[in-house]
Short mmCIF file of C-alpha atoms in Angstrom, two decimals:
data_model
loop_
_atom_site.label_atom_id
_atom_site.label_comp_id
_atom_site.label_asym_id
_atom_site.label_seq_id
_atom_site.Cartn_x
_atom_site.Cartn_y
_atom_site.Cartn_z
CA MET A 19 56.64 21.79 -26.10
CA GLY A 20 53.73 23.75 -27.67
CA VAL A 21 54.79 22.88 -31.22
CA VAL A 22 55.05 19.22 -30.39
CA SER A 23 51.65 19.14 -28.73
CA LEU A 24 50.09 20.73 -31.81
CA VAL A 25 51.66 18.18 -34.10
CA ALA A 26 50.61 15.32 -31.87
CA LEU A 27 47.06 16.67 -31.80
CA SER A 28 46.84 16.99 -35.56
CA MET A 29 48.24 13.53 -36.16
CA THR A 30 45.94 11.87 -33.62
CA LEU A 31 42.70 13.70 -34.34
CA ALA A 32 39.79 11.33 -34.70
CA ALA A 33 42.06 8.32 -34.38
CA CYS A 34 39.91 5.56 -35.74
CA SER A 35 42.30 3.00 -37.11
CA ASN A 36 40.36 0.26 -38.83
CA ASP A 37 37.21 1.65 -37.19
CA SER A 38 34.87 1.33 -40.13
CA ASP A 39 32.18 -0.80 -38.53
CA GLU A 40 29.66 2.01 -38.92
CA GLY A 41 30.27 2.16 -42.66
CA ALA A 42 29.38 -0.33 -45.34
CA GLU A 43 29.35 -3.90 -44.14
CA GLY A 44 30.40 -5.45 -47.42
CA ASN A 45 33.80 -6.76 -48.38
CA GLY A 46 34.84 -4.03 -50.76
CA ASN A 47 33.70 -5.82 -53.89
CA GLY A 48 30.10 -4.82 -54.29
CA GLY A 49 27.41 -7.21 -53.08
CA ASP A 50 25.88 -6.15 -49.77
CA THR A 51 27.23 -2.60 -50.01
CA ASP A 52 25.45 -1.73 -53.27
CA ASP A 53 22.05 -0.75 -51.85
CA VAL A 54 23.58 1.05 -48.87
CA CYS A 55 26.19 3.02 -50.80
CA ASN A 56 24.33 3.87 -54.01
CA VAL A 57 23.21 7.35 -52.93
CA ALA A 58 24.18 8.99 -56.25
CA PRO A 59 22.08 6.82 -58.60
CA ASP A 60 23.30 8.43 -61.83
CA TYR A 61 26.94 8.01 -60.82
CA PRO A 62 29.19 7.03 -62.43
CA SER A 63 28.31 7.63 -66.06
CA GLY A 64 31.63 6.36 -67.42
CA PRO A 65 35.20 5.40 -66.50
CA VAL A 66 36.78 7.10 -63.48
CA GLU A 67 40.45 8.04 -63.15
CA LEU A 68 42.44 7.79 -59.95
CA ILE A 69 45.37 10.21 -59.99
CA VAL A 70 48.56 9.18 -58.18
CA PRO A 71 51.20 11.88 -57.59
CA TRP A 72 54.10 9.41 -57.47
CA SER A 73 55.65 6.88 -59.83
CA ALA A 74 54.23 3.50 -60.81
CA GLY A 75 55.50 0.67 -58.62
CA GLY A 76 55.95 2.76 -55.49
CA GLY A 77 54.03 2.41 -52.25
CA THR A 78 51.40 5.01 -53.06
CA ASP A 79 50.88 3.44 -56.47
CA GLN A 80 50.37 0.01 -54.88
CA VAL A 81 47.71 1.39 -52.54
CA ALA A 82 46.00 3.17 -55.42
CA ARG A 83 45.87 0.10 -57.65
CA SER A 84 44.35 -2.00 -54.89
CA LEU A 85 41.69 0.66 -54.26
CA ALA A 86 41.05 1.05 -57.99
CA ALA A 87 40.44 -2.67 -58.45
CA GLU A 88 37.94 -2.75 -55.59
CA LEU A 89 36.19 0.46 -56.63
CA SER A 90 35.88 -0.81 -60.21
CA ASP A 91 33.83 -3.72 -58.88
CA ASP A 92 31.77 -1.52 -56.58
CA LEU A 93 31.03 1.22 -59.10
CA GLY A 94 30.59 -1.08 -62.07
CA VAL A 95 32.98 0.91 -64.27
CA GLN A 96 36.70 0.88 -64.91
CA VAL A 97 38.73 2.93 -62.41
CA ASN A 98 42.03 3.72 -64.12
CA VAL A 99 45.16 4.67 -62.18
CA VAL A 100 46.96 7.62 -63.76
CA ASN A 101 50.46 8.47 -62.48
CA ARG A 102 51.14 12.22 -62.65
CA THR A 103 54.65 12.65 -61.30
CA GLY A 104 57.06 15.52 -60.85
CA GLY A 105 57.70 18.59 -58.75
CA GLY A 106 57.93 16.69 -55.49
CA GLY A 107 54.25 15.79 -55.72
CA VAL A 108 53.10 19.20 -56.98
CA ILE A 109 52.10 18.04 -60.47
CA GLY A 110 49.95 15.14 -59.32
CA HIS A 111 48.24 16.99 -56.50
CA SER A 112 47.56 19.94 -58.79
CA ALA A 113 46.03 17.59 -61.34
CA MET A 114 43.63 16.34 -58.66
CA ALA A 115 42.48 19.89 -57.91
CA ASP A 116 42.18 20.89 -61.57
CA ALA A 117 40.23 17.81 -62.70
CA PRO A 118 36.49 18.01 -63.55
CA ASN A 119 34.35 17.95 -60.42
CA ASP A 120 31.72 15.64 -61.92
CA GLY A 121 33.01 12.52 -60.17
CA SER A 122 35.01 11.31 -63.15
CA SER A 123 38.27 11.93 -61.33
CA MET A 124 39.66 11.37 -57.86
CA GLY A 125 43.14 11.32 -56.37
CA LEU A 126 45.18 9.52 -53.74
CA VAL A 127 46.53 12.42 -51.72
CA THR A 128 49.70 12.03 -49.64
CA ALA A 129 51.16 13.92 -46.68
CA GLU A 130 52.98 16.31 -49.01
CA ILE A 131 49.73 18.23 -49.55
CA GLY A 132 50.31 19.72 -46.11
CA MET A 133 53.94 20.57 -46.81
CA MET A 134 54.45 21.77 -50.39
CA HIS A 135 52.88 25.20 -50.12
CA TRP A 136 54.82 26.01 -46.95
CA GLN A 137 58.01 25.36 -48.94
CA GLY A 138 56.91 27.76 -51.66
CA LEU A 139 56.59 24.98 -54.24
CA THR A 140 52.92 25.72 -54.98
CA ASP A 141 49.92 27.67 -53.72
CA LEU A 142 47.93 24.43 -53.56
CA SER A 143 46.83 23.25 -50.12
CA ALA A 144 44.32 20.85 -48.59
CA GLU A 145 41.67 23.56 -48.84
CA ASP A 146 41.76 23.16 -52.62
CA LEU A 147 40.60 19.53 -52.45
CA GLN A 148 37.52 17.77 -51.12
CA ALA A 149 38.42 15.00 -48.68
CA VAL A 150 36.62 11.66 -49.10
CA SER A 151 38.33 9.01 -46.96
CA GLN A 152 41.68 8.38 -45.33
CA VAL A 153 42.89 4.81 -45.85
CA ASN A 154 46.42 4.69 -44.46
CA ALA A 155 48.79 6.16 -41.91
CA ASP A 156 52.32 5.06 -41.09
CA GLN A 157 54.48 6.35 -38.30
CA ALA A 158 58.08 7.45 -38.76
CA ALA A 159 60.82 5.11 -37.55
CA VAL A 160 64.28 5.84 -36.12
CA THR A 161 66.78 3.19 -37.20
CA VAL A 162 70.47 2.53 -36.59
CA ALA A 163 72.92 -0.04 -37.95
CA ALA A 164 73.01 -3.40 -36.17
CA ASP A 165 76.44 -2.65 -34.69
CA SER A 166 75.56 0.89 -33.57
CA GLU A 167 76.65 1.99 -30.12
CA PHE A 168 73.13 3.30 -29.51
CA GLU A 169 71.05 0.58 -27.91
CA THR A 170 67.95 2.65 -27.16
CA ILE A 171 66.29 5.83 -28.37
CA GLU A 172 67.17 7.37 -25.01
CA ASP A 173 70.86 6.65 -25.71
CA LEU A 174 70.64 8.33 -29.09
CA LEU A 175 68.83 11.46 -27.90
CA ALA A 176 71.14 11.86 -24.90
CA TYR A 177 74.19 11.65 -27.14
CA ILE A 178 72.78 14.21 -29.57
CA GLU A 179 72.07 16.62 -26.72
CA GLU A 180 75.53 16.20 -25.24
CA ASN A 181 77.37 16.26 -28.59
CA PRO A 182 75.51 18.72 -30.85
CA GLY A 183 76.65 18.73 -34.47
CA GLU A 184 78.46 15.41 -34.28
CA LEU A 185 75.88 12.98 -35.68
CA THR A 186 74.42 12.74 -39.17
CA SER A 187 71.06 11.41 -40.28
CA SER A 188 69.20 10.69 -43.53
CA GLY A 189 66.01 9.17 -44.89
CA THR A 190 64.39 11.60 -47.33
CA ALA A 191 65.09 14.79 -49.21
CA GLN A 192 65.70 18.02 -47.29
CA GLY A 193 62.31 19.10 -46.01
CA GLY A 194 60.81 15.65 -46.68
CA ILE A 195 58.71 13.62 -44.28
CA GLY A 196 61.68 11.86 -42.68
CA HIS A 197 63.57 15.12 -42.24
CA LEU A 198 60.58 16.79 -40.59
CA ALA A 199 60.08 13.79 -38.32
CA MET A 200 63.70 14.02 -37.21
CA LEU A 201 63.32 17.75 -36.52
CA GLY A 202 60.08 17.16 -34.62
CA MET A 203 61.82 14.51 -32.52
CA LEU A 204 64.57 16.98 -31.59
CA MET A 205 62.04 19.70 -30.80
CA GLY A 206 60.16 17.25 -28.60
CA ASP A 207 63.27 16.89 -26.43
CA ASP A 208 64.06 20.62 -26.58
CA ILE A 209 67.21 19.87 -28.56
CA PRO A 210 68.30 22.53 -31.09
CA ILE A 211 67.30 21.50 -34.62
CA ASP A 212 70.86 22.00 -35.88
CA ALA A 213 72.21 19.42 -33.41
CA VAL A 214 72.08 16.77 -36.18
CA THR A 215 73.28 17.23 -39.76
CA TRP A 216 70.70 16.00 -42.26
CA VAL A 217 72.10 14.26 -45.35
CA PRO A 218 69.45 14.43 -48.12
CA SER A 219 68.63 11.22 -49.98
CA ASP A 220 66.25 10.10 -52.70
CA GLY A 221 64.38 7.96 -50.22
CA ALA A 222 64.64 5.12 -47.74
CA ALA A 223 66.56 2.69 -49.95
CA PRO A 224 69.64 4.85 -50.56
CA ALA A 225 69.51 6.10 -46.97
CA LEU A 226 69.62 2.50 -45.75
CA GLN A 227 72.69 1.85 -47.85
CA GLU A 228 74.34 4.91 -46.35
CA LEU A 229 73.47 3.66 -42.89
CA VAL A 230 74.87 0.14 -43.24
CA SER A 231 78.01 1.46 -44.96
CA GLY A 232 78.66 3.88 -42.11
CA GLY A 233 77.89 7.02 -44.07
CA VAL A 234 75.32 8.26 -41.54
CA ASP A 235 74.69 7.52 -37.87
CA PHE A 236 70.94 6.93 -38.03
CA ILE A 237 68.03 7.30 -40.40
CA VAL A 238 64.44 8.44 -40.02
CA THR A 239 62.00 6.92 -42.52
CA SER A 240 58.28 7.43 -43.08
CA SER A 241 57.50 3.99 -41.65
CA ILE A 242 59.11 0.92 -40.17
CA GLY A 243 57.94 -0.95 -43.25
CA GLU A 244 60.57 0.82 -45.32
CA VAL A 245 63.34 -0.84 -43.31
CA ARG A 246 61.58 -4.15 -42.73
CA THR A 247 63.80 -6.22 -45.05
CA MET A 248 66.99 -5.00 -43.39
CA ILE A 249 65.55 -5.53 -39.90
CA ASP A 250 64.66 -9.10 -40.76
CA ALA A 251 68.14 -9.61 -42.21
CA GLY A 252 69.70 -8.41 -38.96
CA GLU A 253 71.52 -5.50 -40.59
CA VAL A 254 69.70 -2.68 -38.79
CA ARG A 255 67.77 -2.05 -35.57
CA THR A 256 64.83 0.32 -35.18
CA LEU A 257 65.03 2.18 -31.89
CA ALA A 258 61.57 3.74 -31.89
CA ILE A 259 58.53 4.62 -33.94
CA MET A 260 56.73 7.96 -33.71
CA GLY A 261 53.21 6.61 -33.28
CA GLU A 262 50.46 6.08 -30.76
CA GLU A 263 50.56 2.28 -30.72
CA PRO A 264 53.33 -0.27 -31.30
CA ASP A 265 53.58 -1.73 -34.78
CA SER A 266 51.80 -5.09 -34.78
CA ALA A 267 54.60 -6.65 -36.86
CA TYR A 268 57.28 -5.34 -34.49
CA PRO A 269 55.63 -5.11 -31.06
CA ASP A 270 58.99 -4.96 -29.27
CA VAL A 271 59.99 -1.69 -30.95
CA PRO A 272 59.17 1.04 -28.42
CA LEU A 273 57.24 4.22 -29.05
CA LEU A 274 59.09 7.53 -28.99
CA SER A 275 56.41 8.67 -26.55
CA SER A 276 57.73 6.14 -24.02
CA THR A 277 60.60 8.58 -23.44
CA GLY A 278 58.25 11.47 -22.69
CA ASN A 279 58.70 12.90 -26.19
CA ASP A 280 55.17 13.30 -27.56
CA TYR A 281 56.04 14.07 -31.18
CA ILE A 282 54.11 11.91 -33.66
CA GLY A 283 55.28 11.89 -37.26
CA GLY A 284 54.94 9.92 -40.44
CA THR A 285 52.84 9.83 -43.56
CA ARG A 286 49.30 9.06 -44.63
CA ARG A 287 47.22 8.54 -47.76
CA GLY A 288 43.60 9.17 -48.60
CA ILE A 289 41.10 9.66 -51.40
CA VAL A 290 40.12 13.18 -52.45
CA VAL A 291 38.07 14.71 -55.27
CA PRO A 292 38.04 18.21 -56.76
CA THR A 293 36.17 20.82 -54.75
CA GLY A 294 32.60 21.27 -55.87
CA THR A 295 32.04 17.55 -56.43
CA ASP A 296 28.44 16.61 -55.59
CA GLU A 297 28.15 15.64 -51.93
CA ASN A 298 26.20 12.51 -52.85
CA ILE A 299 29.13 11.31 -54.95
CA VAL A 300 31.48 12.00 -52.04
CA GLU A 301 29.17 10.08 -49.70
CA GLU A 302 28.93 7.14 -52.10
CA LEU A 303 32.70 6.90 -52.53
CA ASP A 304 33.31 7.13 -48.79
CA CYS A 305 30.73 4.41 -48.19
CA TYR A 306 32.38 2.03 -50.62
CA ILE A 307 35.87 2.81 -49.28
CA SER A 308 34.78 2.11 -45.71
CA GLY A 309 33.91 -1.40 -46.91
CA ILE A 310 37.06 -1.81 -48.97
CA VAL A 311 39.38 -1.14 -46.03
CA GLU A 312 37.70 -4.00 -44.17
CA GLY A 313 38.07 -6.42 -47.08
CA ASP A 314 40.66 -9.17 -47.37
CA ALA A 315 42.07 -7.97 -50.70
CA PHE A 316 43.01 -4.52 -49.42
CA LYS A 317 44.31 -5.90 -46.14
CA GLU A 318 46.57 -8.31 -48.03
CA THR A 319 47.94 -5.52 -50.22
CA MET A 320 48.68 -3.31 -47.23
CA SER A 321 50.18 -6.13 -45.20
CA ALA A 322 52.50 -7.14 -48.05
CA ALA A 323 53.78 -3.55 -48.25
CA ALA A 324 53.98 -3.24 -44.44
CA PHE A 325 51.50 -0.34 -44.52
CA SER A 326 48.96 0.30 -41.77
CA ILE A 327 45.28 0.70 -42.54
CA VAL A 328 43.80 3.77 -40.88
CA TYR A 329 40.33 4.83 -41.98
CA ARG A 330 38.78 8.25 -41.40
CA ASP A 331 35.47 9.23 -42.93
CA THR A 332 34.87 12.43 -44.89
CA GLU A 333 34.29 14.73 -41.93
CA GLU A 334 37.17 13.33 -39.92
CA PHE A 335 39.59 13.34 -42.85
CA THR A 336 38.67 16.94 -43.73
CA GLN A 337 39.46 18.08 -40.20
CA PHE A 338 42.60 15.96 -40.05
CA MET A 339 44.04 17.47 -43.24
CA ALA A 340 43.37 21.01 -42.00
CA ASP A 341 45.07 20.38 -38.66
CA TYR A 342 47.96 18.51 -40.26
CA ASP A 343 48.55 21.45 -42.61
CA GLU A 344 48.67 23.86 -39.69
CA SER A 345 51.05 21.68 -37.69
CA MET A 346 53.42 21.25 -40.63
CA GLY A 347 53.50 25.00 -41.09
CA THR A 348 54.51 25.42 -37.45
CA VAL A 349 57.29 22.81 -37.56
CA MET A 350 58.63 23.93 -40.93
CA SER A 351 58.61 27.57 -39.90
CA GLU A 352 60.63 26.85 -36.76
CA ALA A 353 63.02 24.77 -38.86
CA GLY A 354 63.49 27.59 -41.37
CA LEU A 355 62.03 25.53 -44.21
CA THR A 356 59.19 27.90 -45.20
CA GLU A 357 59.17 30.59 -47.84
#
């Protein structure tokens, strides 16, 4: 259970969901926050780019564009979203680290920053970026088809333990967030990681289609939001989420921890800048972001996408990324996914 405890610790460190009362008191669109947040008076001197490591139109892109619109108002310059895709997130995250450290560039980092280097995809890690603010965290969800024989998460885990190798699961690529969440769940119940066959997919949408067509027995996605449409349509049932608190939109869905399994998995997003960026610029950006996450515009964007707002300030987010990186290395090593 040591691995699971480490992962749970790293995912829950400084848990301060929506706890930005000590930050800027504005609404994320300038106004009252200007005097408080303007600690780098010569910044910015021109347009700022916000690098996104995933394609336009996706969830990370939606979060980035909402932040960019608010920051444009706060900073008084255009904040342009730039999608740098490819390499399973390597290209975009590398672009964040390689950008000028004069405040003209920032990035929206995703959970993959704590996974890619363990897989041998890159040498880049969280240490190569300066954390600014975390804005989001979503907990992994375990979902079955509506007509599944498994009524509860306990039913599913008991069956897996008693019938190793019989069930199949999907949700992400091999070694992706959903796959790691599934492995962590098995480890949390001391079930061998090869007790379920993982069927790689290009994401939640194709995995859902496999689930409802009977191609796999259950899926593990990065968040319950990714299966929301099918839940509401009555085609699937989510048995548990791997978080600390029930999802406010689905309060009846139990936590995995209710079974005694303390693994917490999922994804998160946050703003980073290149290392060496002036600390006053970092402070100013964090101050504005703490106001943005409390504003109606950002809340509406996140609610529409079924994403949870979780804010961590610079110090907390820095520590969180370091611990998350360590925990991912532990899980991936035990799963044989490291190089």
